[in-house]
Tab-separated table of N, CA, C and O in Angstrom:
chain	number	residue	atom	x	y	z
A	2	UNK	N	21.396	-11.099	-8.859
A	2	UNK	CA	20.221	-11.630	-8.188
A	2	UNK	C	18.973	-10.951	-8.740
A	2	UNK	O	18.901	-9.732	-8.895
A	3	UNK	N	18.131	-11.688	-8.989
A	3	UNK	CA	16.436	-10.930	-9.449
A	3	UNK	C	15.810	-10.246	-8.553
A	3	UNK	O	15.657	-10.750	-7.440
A	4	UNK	N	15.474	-9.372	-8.745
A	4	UNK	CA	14.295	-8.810	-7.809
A	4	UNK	C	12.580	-9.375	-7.808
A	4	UNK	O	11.711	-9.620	-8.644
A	5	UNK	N	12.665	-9.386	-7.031
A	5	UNK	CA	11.336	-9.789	-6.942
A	5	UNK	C	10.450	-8.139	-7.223
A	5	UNK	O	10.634	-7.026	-6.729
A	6	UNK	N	9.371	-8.704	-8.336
A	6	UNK	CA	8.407	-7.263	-8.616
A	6	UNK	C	7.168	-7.334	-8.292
A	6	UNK	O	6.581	-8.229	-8.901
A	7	UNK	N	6.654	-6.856	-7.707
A	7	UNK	CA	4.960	-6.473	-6.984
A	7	UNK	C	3.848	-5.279	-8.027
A	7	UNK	O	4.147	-4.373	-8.806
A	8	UNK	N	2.972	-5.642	-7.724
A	8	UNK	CA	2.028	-4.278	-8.625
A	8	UNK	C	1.519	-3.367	-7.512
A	8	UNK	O	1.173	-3.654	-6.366
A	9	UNK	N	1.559	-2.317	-8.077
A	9	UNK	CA	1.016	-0.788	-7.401
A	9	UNK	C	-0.545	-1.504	-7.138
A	9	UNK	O	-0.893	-2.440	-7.858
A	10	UNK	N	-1.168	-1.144	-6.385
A	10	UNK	CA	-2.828	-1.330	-6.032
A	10	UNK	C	-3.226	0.159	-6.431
A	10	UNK	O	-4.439	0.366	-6.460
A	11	UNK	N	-2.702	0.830	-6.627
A	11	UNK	CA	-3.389	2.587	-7.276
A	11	UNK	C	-3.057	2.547	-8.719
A	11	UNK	O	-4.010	2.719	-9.479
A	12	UNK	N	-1.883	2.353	-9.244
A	12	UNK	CA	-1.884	2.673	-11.096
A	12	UNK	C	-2.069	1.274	-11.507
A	12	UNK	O	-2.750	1.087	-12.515
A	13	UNK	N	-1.506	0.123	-10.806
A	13	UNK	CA	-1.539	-1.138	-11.503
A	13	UNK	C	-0.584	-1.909	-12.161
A	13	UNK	O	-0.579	-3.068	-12.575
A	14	UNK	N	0.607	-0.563	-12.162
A	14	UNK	CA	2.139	-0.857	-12.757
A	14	UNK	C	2.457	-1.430	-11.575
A	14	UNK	O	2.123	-1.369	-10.391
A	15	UNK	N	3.519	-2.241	-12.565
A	15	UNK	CA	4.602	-3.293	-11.766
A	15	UNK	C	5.771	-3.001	-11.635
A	15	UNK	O	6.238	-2.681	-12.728
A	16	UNK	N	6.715	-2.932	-10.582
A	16	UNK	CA	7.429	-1.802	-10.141
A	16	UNK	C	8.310	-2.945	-9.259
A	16	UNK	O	7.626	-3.689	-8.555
A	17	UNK	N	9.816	-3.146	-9.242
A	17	UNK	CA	10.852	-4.192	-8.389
A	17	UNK	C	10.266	-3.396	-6.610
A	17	UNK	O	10.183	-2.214	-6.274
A	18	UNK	N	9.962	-4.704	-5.826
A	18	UNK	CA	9.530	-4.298	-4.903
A	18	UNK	C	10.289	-3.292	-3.910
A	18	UNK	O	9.500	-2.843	-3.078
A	19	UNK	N	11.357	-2.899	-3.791
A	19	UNK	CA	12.230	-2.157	-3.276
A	19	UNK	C	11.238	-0.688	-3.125
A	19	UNK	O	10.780	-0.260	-2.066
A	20	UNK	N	11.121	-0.281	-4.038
A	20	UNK	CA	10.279	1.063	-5.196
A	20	UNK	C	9.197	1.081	-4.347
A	20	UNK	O	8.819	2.231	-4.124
A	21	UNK	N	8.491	0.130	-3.732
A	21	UNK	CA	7.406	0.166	-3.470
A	21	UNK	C	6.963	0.626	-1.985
A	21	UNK	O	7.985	0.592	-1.299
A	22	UNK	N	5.818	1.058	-1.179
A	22	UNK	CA	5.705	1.120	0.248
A	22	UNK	C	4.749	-0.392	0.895
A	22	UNK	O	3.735	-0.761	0.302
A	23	UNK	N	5.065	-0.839	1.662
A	23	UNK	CA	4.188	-1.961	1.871
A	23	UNK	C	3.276	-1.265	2.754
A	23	UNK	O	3.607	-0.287	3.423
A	24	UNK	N	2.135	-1.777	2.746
A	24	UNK	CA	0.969	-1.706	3.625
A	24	UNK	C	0.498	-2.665	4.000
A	24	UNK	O	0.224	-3.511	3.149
A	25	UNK	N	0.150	-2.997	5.670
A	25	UNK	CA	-0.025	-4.384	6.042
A	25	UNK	C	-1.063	-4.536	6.986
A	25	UNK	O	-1.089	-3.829	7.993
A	26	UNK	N	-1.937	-5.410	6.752
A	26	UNK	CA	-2.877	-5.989	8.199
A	26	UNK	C	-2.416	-6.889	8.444
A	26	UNK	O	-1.871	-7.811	7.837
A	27	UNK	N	-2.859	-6.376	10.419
A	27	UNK	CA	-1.337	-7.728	11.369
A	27	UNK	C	-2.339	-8.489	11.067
A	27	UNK	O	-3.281	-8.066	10.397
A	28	UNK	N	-2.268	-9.730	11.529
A	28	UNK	CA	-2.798	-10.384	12.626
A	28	UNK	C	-4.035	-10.067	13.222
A	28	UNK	O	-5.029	-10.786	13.122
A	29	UNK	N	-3.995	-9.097	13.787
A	29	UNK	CA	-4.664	-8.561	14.687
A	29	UNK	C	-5.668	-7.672	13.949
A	29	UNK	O	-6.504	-7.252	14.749
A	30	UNK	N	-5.834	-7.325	12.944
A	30	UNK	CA	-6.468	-6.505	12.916
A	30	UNK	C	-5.909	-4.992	12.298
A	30	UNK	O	-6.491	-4.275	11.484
A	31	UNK	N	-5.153	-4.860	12.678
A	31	UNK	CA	-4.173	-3.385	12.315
A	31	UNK	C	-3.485	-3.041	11.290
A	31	UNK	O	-2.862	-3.934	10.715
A	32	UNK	N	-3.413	-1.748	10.815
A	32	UNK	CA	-3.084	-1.232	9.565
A	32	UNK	C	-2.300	-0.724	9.597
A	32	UNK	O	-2.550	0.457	9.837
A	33	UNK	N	-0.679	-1.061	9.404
A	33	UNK	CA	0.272	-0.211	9.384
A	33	UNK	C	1.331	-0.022	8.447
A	33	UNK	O	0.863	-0.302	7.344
A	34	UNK	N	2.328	0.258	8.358
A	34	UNK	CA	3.422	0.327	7.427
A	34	UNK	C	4.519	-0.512	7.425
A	34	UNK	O	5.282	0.190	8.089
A	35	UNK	N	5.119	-1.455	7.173
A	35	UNK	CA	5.954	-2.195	6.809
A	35	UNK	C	7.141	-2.146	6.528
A	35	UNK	O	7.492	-3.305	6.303
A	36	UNK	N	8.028	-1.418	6.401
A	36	UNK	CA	9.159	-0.614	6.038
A	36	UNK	C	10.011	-1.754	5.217
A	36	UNK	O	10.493	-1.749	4.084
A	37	UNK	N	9.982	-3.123	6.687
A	37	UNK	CA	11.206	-3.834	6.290
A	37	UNK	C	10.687	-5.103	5.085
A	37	UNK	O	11.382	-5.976	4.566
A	38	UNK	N	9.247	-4.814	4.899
A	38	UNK	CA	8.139	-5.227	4.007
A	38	UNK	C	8.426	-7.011	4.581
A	38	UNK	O	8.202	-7.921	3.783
A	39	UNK	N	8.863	-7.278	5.822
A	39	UNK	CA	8.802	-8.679	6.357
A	39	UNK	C	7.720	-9.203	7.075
A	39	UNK	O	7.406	-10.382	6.908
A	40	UNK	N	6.998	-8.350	7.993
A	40	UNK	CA	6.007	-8.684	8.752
A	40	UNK	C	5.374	-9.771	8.422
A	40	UNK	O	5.509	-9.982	7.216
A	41	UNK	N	4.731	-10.571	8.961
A	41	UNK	CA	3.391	-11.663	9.012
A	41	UNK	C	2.485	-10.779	8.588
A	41	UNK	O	2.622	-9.565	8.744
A	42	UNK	N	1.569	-11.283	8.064
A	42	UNK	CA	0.017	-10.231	7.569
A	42	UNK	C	0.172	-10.315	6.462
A	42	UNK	O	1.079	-10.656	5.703
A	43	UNK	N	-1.321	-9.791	6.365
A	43	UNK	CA	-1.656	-9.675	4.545
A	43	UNK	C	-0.952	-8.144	4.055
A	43	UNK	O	-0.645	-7.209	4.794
A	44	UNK	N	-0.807	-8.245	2.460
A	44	UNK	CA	0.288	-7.104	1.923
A	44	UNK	C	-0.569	-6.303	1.279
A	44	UNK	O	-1.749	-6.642	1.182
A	45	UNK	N	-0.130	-5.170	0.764
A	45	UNK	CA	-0.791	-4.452	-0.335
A	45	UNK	C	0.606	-3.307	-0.532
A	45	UNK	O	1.101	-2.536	0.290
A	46	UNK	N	0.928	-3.552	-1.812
A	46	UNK	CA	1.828	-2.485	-2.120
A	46	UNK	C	1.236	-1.623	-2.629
A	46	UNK	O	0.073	-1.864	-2.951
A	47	UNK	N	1.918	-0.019	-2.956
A	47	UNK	CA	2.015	1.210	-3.449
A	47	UNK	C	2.786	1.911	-3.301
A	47	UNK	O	3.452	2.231	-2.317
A	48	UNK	N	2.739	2.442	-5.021
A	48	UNK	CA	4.087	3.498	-5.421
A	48	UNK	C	4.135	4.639	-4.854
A	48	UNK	O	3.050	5.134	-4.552
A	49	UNK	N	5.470	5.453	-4.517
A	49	UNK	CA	5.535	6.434	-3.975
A	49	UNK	C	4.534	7.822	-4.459
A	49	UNK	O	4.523	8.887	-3.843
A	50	UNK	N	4.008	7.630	-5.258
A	50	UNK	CA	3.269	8.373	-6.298
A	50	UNK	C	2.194	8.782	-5.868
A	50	UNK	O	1.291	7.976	-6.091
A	51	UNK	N	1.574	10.556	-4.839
A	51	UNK	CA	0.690	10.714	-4.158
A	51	UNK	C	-0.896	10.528	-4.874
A	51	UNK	O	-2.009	10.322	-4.389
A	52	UNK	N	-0.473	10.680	-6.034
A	52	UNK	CA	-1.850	10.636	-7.496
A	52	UNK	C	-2.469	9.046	-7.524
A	52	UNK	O	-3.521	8.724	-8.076
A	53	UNK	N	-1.553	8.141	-6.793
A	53	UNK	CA	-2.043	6.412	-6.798
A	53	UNK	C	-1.904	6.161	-5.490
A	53	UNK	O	-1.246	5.147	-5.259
A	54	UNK	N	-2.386	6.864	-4.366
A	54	UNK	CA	-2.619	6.550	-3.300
A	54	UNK	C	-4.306	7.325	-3.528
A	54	UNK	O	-5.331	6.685	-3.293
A	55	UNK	N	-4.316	8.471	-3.912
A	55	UNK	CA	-5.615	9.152	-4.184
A	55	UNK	C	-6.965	8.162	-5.101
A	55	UNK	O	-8.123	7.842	-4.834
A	56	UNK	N	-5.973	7.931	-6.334
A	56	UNK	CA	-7.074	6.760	-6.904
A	56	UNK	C	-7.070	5.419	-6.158
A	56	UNK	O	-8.101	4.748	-6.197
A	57	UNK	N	-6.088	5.005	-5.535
A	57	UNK	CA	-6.344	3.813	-4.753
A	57	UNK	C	-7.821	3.951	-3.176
A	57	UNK	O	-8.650	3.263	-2.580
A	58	UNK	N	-7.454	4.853	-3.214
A	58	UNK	CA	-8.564	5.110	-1.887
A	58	UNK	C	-9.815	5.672	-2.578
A	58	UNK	O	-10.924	5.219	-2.297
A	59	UNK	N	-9.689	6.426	-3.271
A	59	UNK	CA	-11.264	6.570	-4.101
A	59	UNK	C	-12.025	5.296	-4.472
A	59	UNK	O	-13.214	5.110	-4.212
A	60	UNK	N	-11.099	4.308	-5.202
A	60	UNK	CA	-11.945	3.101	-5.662
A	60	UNK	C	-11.752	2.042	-4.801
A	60	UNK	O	-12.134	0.943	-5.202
A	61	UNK	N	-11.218	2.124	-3.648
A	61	UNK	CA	-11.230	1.247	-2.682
A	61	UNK	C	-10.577	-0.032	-3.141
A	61	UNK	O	-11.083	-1.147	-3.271
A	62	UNK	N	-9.274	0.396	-3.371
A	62	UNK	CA	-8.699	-0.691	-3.678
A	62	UNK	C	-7.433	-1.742	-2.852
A	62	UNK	O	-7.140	-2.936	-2.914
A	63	UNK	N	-6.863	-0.420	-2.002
A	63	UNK	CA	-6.368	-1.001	-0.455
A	63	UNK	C	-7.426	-1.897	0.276
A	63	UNK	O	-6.902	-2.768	0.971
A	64	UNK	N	-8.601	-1.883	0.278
A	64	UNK	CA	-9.447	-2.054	0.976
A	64	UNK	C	-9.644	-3.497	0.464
A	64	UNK	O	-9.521	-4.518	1.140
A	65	UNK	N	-9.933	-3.421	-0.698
A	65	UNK	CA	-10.282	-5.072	-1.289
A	65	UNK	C	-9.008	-6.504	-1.299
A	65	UNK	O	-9.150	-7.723	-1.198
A	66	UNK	N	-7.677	-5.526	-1.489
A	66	UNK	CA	-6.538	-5.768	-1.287
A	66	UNK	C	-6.319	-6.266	0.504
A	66	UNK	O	-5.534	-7.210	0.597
A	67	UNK	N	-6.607	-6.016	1.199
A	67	UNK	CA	-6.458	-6.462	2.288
A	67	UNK	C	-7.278	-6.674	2.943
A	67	UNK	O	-7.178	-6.632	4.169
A	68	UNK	N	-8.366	-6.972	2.296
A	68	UNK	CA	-9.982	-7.428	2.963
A	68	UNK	C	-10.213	-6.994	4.499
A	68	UNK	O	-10.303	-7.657	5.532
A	69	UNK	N	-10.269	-5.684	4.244
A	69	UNK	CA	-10.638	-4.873	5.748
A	69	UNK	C	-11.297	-3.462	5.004
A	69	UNK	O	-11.052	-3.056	3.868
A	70	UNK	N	-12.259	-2.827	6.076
A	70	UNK	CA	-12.140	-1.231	5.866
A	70	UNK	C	-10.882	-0.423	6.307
A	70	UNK	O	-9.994	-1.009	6.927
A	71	UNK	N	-10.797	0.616	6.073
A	71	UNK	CA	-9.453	1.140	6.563
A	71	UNK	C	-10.070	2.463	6.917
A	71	UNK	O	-10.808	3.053	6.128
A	72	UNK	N	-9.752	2.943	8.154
A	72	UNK	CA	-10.489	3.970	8.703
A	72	UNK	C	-9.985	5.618	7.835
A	72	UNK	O	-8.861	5.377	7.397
A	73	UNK	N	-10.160	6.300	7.657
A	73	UNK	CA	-9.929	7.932	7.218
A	73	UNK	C	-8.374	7.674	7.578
A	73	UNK	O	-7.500	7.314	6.789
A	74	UNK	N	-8.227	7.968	9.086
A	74	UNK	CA	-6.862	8.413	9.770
A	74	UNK	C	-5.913	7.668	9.129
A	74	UNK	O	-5.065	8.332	8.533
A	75	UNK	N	-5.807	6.423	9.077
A	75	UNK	CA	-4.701	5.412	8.033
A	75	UNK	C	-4.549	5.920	6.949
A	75	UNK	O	-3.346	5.846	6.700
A	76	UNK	N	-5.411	6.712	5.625
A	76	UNK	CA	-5.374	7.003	4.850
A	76	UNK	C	-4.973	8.412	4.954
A	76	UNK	O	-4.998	9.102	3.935
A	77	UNK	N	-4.586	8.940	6.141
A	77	UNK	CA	-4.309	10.851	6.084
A	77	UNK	C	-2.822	10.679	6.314
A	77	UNK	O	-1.935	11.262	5.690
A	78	UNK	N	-2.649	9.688	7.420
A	78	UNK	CA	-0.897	8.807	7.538
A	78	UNK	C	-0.189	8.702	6.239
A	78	UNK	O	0.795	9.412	6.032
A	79	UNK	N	-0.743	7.634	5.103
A	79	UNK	CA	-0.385	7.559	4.473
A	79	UNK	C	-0.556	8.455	3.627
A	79	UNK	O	-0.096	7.967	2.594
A	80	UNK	N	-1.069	9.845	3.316
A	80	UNK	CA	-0.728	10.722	2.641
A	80	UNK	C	0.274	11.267	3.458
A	80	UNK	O	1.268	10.790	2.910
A	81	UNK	N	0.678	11.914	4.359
A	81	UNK	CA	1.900	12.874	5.333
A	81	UNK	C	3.045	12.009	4.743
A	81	UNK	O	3.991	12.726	4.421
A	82	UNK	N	3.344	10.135	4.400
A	82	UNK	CA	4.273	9.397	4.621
A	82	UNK	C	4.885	9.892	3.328
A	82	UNK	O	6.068	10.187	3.158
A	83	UNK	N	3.668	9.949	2.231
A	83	UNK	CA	3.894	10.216	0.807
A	83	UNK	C	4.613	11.608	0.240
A	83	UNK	O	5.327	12.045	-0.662
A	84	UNK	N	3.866	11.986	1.482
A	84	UNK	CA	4.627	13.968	0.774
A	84	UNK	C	5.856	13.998	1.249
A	84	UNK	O	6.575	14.775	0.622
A	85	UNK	N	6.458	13.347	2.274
A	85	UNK	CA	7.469	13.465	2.684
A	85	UNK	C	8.735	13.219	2.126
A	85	UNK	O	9.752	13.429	2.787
């Protein structure tokens, strides 16, 4: 079976989506994590890679990716999720 492959929003590499963390705005408004990467909402992937979560939030690229601001605290989450 193929995998389906997604691009990093921090390096830009394309990576089989498995590899990847989803990041999602519901519905509603809200910014959370995706695990089972099924949710309804808009997507934005990124690699486990703490160095492309850093350039992704410097150039605001989650942000354009899911056409919202994303407050500090979402972005301190998703560093703790990364080191882990």
């Amino acid at each position: 079976k193929k995998l389906p492959v997604r691009r990093c929003t921090g390096c830009g590499e394309h990576y089989p989506k498995p590899e990847l963390i989803r990041i999602l705005r519901t519905p509603e408004g809200e910014i959370v994590f995706d695990a089972a990467a099924k949710a309804s909402g808009r997507g934005a992937y990124i690699c486990r890679n703490p160095e492309c979560l850093k350039r992704a939030r410097k150039q605001r690229r989650l942000e354009s990716s899911l056409e919202c601001s994303i407050p500090d605290s979402v972005y301190d989450k998703l560093e703790e999720a990364l080191s882990d």
